[in-house]
PDB file of C-alpha atoms in Angstrom:
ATOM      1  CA  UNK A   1     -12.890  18.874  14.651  1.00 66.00           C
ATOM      2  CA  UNK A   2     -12.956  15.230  14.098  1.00 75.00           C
ATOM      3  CA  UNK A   3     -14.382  12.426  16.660  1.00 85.00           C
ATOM      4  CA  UNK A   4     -13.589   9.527  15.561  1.00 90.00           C
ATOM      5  CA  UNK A   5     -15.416   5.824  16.532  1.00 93.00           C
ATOM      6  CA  UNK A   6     -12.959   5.518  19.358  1.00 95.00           C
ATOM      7  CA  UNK A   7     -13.440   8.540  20.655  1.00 93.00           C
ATOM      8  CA  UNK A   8     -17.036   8.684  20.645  1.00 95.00           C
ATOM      9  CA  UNK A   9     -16.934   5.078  22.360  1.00 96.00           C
ATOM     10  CA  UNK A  10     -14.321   6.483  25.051  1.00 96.00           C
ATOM     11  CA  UNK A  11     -17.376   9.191  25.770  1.00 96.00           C
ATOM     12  CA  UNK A  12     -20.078   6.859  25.882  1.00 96.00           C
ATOM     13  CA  UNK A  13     -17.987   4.582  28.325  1.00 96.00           C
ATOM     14  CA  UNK A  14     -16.916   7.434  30.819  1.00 97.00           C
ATOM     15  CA  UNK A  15     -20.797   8.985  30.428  1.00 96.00           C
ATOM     16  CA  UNK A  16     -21.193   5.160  32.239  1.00 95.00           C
ATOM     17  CA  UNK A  17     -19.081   4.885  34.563  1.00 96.00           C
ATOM     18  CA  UNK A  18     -19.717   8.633  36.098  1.00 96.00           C
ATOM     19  CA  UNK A  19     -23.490   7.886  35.833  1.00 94.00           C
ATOM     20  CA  UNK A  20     -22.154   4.514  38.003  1.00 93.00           C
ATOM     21  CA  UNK A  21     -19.533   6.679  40.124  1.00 93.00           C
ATOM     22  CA  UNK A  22     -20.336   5.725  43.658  1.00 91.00           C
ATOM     23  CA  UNK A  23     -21.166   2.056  42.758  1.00 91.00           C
ATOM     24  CA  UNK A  24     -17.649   1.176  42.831  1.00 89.00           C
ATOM     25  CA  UNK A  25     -15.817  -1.035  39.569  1.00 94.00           C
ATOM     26  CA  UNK A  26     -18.074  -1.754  36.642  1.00 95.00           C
ATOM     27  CA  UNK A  27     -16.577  -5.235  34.857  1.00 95.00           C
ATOM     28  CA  UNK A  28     -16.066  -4.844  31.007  1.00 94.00           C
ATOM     29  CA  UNK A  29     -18.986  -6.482  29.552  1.00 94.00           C
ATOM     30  CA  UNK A  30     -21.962  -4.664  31.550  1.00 94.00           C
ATOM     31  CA  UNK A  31     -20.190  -1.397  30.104  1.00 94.00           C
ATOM     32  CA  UNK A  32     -20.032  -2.685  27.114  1.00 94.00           C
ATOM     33  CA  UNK A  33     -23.472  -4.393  27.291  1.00 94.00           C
ATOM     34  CA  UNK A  34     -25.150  -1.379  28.183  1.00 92.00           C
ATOM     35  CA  UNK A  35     -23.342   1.237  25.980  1.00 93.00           C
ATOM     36  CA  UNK A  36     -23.615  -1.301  23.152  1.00 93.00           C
ATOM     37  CA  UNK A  37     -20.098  -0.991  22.376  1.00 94.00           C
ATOM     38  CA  UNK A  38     -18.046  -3.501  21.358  1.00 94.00           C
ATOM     39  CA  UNK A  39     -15.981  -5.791  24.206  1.00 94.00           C
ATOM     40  CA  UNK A  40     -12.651  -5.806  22.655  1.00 94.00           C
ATOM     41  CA  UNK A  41     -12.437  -2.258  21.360  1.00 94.00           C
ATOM     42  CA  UNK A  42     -13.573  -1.405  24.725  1.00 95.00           C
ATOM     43  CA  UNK A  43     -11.014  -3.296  26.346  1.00 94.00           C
ATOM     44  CA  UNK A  44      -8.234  -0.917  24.744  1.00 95.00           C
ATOM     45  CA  UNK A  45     -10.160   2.091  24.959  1.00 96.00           C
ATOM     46  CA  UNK A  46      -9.942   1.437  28.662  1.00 96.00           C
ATOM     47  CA  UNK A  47      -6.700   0.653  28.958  1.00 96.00           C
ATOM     48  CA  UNK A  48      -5.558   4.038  27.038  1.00 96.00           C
ATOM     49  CA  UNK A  49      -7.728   5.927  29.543  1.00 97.00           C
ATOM     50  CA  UNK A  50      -6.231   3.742  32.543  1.00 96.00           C
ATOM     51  CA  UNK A  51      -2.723   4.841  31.004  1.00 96.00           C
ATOM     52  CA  UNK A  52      -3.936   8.361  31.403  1.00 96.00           C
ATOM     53  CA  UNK A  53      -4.723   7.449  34.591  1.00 96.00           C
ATOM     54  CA  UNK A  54      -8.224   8.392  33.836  1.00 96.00           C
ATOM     55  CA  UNK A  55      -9.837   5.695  35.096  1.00 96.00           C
ATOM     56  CA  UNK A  56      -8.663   2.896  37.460  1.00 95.00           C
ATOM     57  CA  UNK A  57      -8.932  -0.887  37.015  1.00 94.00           C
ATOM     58  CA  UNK A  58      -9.661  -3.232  40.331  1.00 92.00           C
ATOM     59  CA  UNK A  59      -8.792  -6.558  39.935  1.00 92.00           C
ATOM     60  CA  UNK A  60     -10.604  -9.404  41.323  1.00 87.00           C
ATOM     61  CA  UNK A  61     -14.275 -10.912  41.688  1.00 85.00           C
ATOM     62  CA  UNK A  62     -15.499  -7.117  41.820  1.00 84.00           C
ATOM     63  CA  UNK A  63     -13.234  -6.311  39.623  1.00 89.00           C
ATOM     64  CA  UNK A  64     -13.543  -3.601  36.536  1.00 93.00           C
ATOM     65  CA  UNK A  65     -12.885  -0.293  36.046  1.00 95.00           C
ATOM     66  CA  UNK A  66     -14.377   3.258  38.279  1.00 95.00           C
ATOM     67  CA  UNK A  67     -13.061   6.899  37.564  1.00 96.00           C
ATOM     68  CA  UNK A  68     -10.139   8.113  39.248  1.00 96.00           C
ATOM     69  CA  UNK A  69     -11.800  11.492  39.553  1.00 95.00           C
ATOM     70  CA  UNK A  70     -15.171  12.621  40.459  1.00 96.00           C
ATOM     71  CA  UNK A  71     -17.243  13.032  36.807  1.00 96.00           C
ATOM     72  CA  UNK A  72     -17.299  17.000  37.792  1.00 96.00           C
ATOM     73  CA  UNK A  73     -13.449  16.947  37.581  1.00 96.00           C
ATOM     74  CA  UNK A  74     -13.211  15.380  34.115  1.00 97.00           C
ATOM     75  CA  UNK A  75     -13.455  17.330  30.825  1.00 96.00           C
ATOM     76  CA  UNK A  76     -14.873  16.105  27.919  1.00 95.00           C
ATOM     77  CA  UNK A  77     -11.886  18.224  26.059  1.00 93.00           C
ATOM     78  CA  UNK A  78      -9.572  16.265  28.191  1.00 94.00           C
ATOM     79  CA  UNK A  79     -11.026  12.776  26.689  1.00 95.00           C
ATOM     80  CA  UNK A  80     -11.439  13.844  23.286  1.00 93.00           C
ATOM     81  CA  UNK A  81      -7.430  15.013  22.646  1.00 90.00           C
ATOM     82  CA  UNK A  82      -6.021  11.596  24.660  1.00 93.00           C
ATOM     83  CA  UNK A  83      -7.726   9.868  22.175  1.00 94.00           C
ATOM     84  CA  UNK A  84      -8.328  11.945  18.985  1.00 89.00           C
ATOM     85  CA  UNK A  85      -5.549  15.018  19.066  1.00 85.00           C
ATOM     86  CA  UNK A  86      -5.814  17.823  18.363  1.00 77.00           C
ATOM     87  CA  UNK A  87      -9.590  19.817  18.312  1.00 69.00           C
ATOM     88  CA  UNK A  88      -8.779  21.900  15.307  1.00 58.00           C
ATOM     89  CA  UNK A  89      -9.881  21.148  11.593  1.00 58.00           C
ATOM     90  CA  UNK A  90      -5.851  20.557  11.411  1.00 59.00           C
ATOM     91  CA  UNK A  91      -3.208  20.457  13.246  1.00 61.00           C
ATOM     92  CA  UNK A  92      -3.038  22.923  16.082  1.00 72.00           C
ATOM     93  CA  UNK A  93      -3.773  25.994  17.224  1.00 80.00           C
ATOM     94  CA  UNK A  94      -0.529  26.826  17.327  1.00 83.00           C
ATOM     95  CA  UNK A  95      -0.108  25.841  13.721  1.00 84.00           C
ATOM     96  CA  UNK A  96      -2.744  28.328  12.515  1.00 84.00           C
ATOM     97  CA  UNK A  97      -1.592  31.019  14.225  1.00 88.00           C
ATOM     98  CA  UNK A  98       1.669  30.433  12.594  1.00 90.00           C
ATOM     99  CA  UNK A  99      -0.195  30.457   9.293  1.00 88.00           C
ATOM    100  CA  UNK A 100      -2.347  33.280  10.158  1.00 90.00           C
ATOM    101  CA  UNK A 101       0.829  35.212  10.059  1.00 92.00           C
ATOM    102  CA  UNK A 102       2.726  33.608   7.228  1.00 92.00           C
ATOM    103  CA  UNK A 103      -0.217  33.151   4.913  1.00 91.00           C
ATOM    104  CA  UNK A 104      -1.781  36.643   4.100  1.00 89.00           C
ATOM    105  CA  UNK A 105      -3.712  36.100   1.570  1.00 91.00           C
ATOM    106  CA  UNK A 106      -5.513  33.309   3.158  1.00 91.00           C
ATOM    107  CA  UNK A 107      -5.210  34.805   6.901  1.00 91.00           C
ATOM    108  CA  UNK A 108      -9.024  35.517   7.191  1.00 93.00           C
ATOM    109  CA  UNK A 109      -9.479  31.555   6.375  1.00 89.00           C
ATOM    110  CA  UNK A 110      -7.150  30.593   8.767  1.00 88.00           C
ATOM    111  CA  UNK A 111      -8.803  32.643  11.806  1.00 89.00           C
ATOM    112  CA  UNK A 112     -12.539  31.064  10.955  1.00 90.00           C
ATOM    113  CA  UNK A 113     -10.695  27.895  11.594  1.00 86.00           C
ATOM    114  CA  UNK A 114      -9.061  28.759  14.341  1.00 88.00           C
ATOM    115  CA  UNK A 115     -12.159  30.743  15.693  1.00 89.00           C
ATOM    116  CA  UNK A 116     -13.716  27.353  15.240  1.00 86.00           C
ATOM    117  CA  UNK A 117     -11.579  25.307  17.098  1.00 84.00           C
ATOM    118  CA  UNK A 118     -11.382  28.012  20.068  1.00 87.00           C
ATOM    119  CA  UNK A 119     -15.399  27.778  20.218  1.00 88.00           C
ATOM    120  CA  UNK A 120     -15.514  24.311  19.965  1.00 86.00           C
ATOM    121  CA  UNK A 121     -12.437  24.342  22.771  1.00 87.00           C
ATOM    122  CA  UNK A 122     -14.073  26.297  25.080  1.00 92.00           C
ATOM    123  CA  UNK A 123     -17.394  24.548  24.751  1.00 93.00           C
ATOM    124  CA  UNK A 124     -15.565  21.107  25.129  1.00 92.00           C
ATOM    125  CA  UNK A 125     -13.144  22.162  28.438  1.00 93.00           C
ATOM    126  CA  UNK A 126     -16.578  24.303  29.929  1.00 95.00           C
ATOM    127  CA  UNK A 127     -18.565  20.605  29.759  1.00 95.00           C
ATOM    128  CA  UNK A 128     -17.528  18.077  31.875  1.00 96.00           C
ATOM    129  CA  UNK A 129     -18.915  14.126  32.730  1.00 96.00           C
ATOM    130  CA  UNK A 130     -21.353  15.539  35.009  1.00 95.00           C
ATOM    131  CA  UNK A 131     -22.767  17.975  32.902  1.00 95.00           C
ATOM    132  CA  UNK A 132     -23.802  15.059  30.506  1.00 93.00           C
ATOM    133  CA  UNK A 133     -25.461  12.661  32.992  1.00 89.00           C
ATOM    134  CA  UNK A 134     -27.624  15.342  35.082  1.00 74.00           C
ATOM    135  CA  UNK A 135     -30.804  15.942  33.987  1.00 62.00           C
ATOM    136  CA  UNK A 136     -31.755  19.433  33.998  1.00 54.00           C
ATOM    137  CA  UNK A 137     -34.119  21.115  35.835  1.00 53.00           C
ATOM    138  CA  UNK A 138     -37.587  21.991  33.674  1.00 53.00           C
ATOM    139  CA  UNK A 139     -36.927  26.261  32.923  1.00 51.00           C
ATOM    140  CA  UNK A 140     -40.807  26.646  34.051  1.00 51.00           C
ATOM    141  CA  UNK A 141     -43.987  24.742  34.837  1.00 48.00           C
ATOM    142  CA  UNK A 142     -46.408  25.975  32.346  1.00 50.00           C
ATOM    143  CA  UNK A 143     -47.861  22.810  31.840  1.00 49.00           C
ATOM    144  CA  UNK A 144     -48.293  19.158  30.470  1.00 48.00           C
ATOM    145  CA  UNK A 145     -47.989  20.763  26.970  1.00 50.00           C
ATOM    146  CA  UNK A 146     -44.609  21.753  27.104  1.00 47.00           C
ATOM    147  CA  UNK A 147     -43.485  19.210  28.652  1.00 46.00           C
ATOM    148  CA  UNK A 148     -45.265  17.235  25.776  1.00 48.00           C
ATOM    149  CA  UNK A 149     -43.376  19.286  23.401  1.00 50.00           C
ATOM    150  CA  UNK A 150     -39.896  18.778  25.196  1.00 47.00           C
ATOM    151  CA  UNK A 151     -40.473  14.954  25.463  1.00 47.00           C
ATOM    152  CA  UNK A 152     -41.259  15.213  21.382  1.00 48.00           C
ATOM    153  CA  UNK A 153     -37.774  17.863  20.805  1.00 47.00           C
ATOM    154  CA  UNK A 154     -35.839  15.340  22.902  1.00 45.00           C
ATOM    155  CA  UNK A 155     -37.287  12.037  21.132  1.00 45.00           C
ATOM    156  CA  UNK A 156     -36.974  13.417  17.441  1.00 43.00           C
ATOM    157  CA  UNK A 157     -33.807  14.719  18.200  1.00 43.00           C
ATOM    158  CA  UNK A 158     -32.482  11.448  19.116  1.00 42.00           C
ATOM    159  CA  UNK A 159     -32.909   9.711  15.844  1.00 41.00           C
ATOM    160  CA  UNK A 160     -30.820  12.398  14.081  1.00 40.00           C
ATOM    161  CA  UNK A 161     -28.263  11.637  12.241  1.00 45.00           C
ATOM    162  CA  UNK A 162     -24.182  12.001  14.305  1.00 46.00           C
ATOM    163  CA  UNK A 163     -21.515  12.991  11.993  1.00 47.00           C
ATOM    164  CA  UNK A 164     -18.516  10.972  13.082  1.00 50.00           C
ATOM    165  CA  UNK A 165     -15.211  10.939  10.984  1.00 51.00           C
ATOM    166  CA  UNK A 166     -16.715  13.177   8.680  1.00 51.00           C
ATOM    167  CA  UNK A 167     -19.529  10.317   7.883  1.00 49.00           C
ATOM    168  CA  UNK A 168     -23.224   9.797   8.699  1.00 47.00           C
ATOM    169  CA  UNK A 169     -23.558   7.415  12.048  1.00 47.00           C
TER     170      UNK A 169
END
């Protein structure tokens, strides 16, 4: 599977507006500003989702954009294929199967990559909006240290490197 740039904007902007659900239309810019993403690109990315009827533009002085549906309602897997395709490694899932049973001597390749992109499907239609912007609960209270620990997990992690379209981001 392959996110590209767009598509990883298009997450970061919904991840907004469903942490900004019940505030009503969020202009442009402040998505942009605060996602760091930039205005233009942003501007179509929007307007495919609002196509897709996604998302919903307001005109006016309060104008902007707001969900259609409630952030619980929308799947990541449902963002990623408007604006990426397909989740597998190629084409579809459809298309390996076909090669599973055409190609024999590579049919055992052909189901990793289709294992792959039914994991990776499952994962991505099993996670929606909401999933992303609640914080979870703490799994115990033994203490200041772990939460230490957690706070130093969470912070190291974020400073790994993203693989998008199969580069370093």
């Amino acid at each position: 599977m392959k996110i590209s740039q767009k598509g990883l904007y298009a997450l970061q902007a919904m991840m907004m507006l469903a942490r900004h659900y019940h505030q009503g239309a969020i202009k442009i810019r402040d998505v942009a500003y605060e996602e760091n993403l930039p205005e233009k690109f942003l501007e179509l990315i929007l307007l495919e989702l609002k196509n897709a009827r996604i998302v919903e533009s307001v005109r006016g002085a309060k104008g902007g954009y707001h969900l259609r549906r409630d952030p619980a309602d929308i799947r990541l897997s449902e963002i990623i294929r408007l604006i990426d395709g397909a989740l597998a490694p190629f084409g579809d899932a459809e298309q390996l199967r076909v090669l599973i049973d055409r190609d024999v001597p590579h049919r055992a390749l052909y189901q990793v990559f289709l294992d792959v992109r039914d994991a990776a499907a499952h994962i991505l239609d099993n996670t929606t909006l909401a999933d992303l912007i609640v914080e979870p609960a703490p799994r115990s209270s033994k203490g200041a240290k772990k939460r230490r620990n957690r706070k130093k997990r969470k912070e190291s992690a974020s400073i790994l490197p993203m693989v998008v379209g199969g580069q370093r981001g």
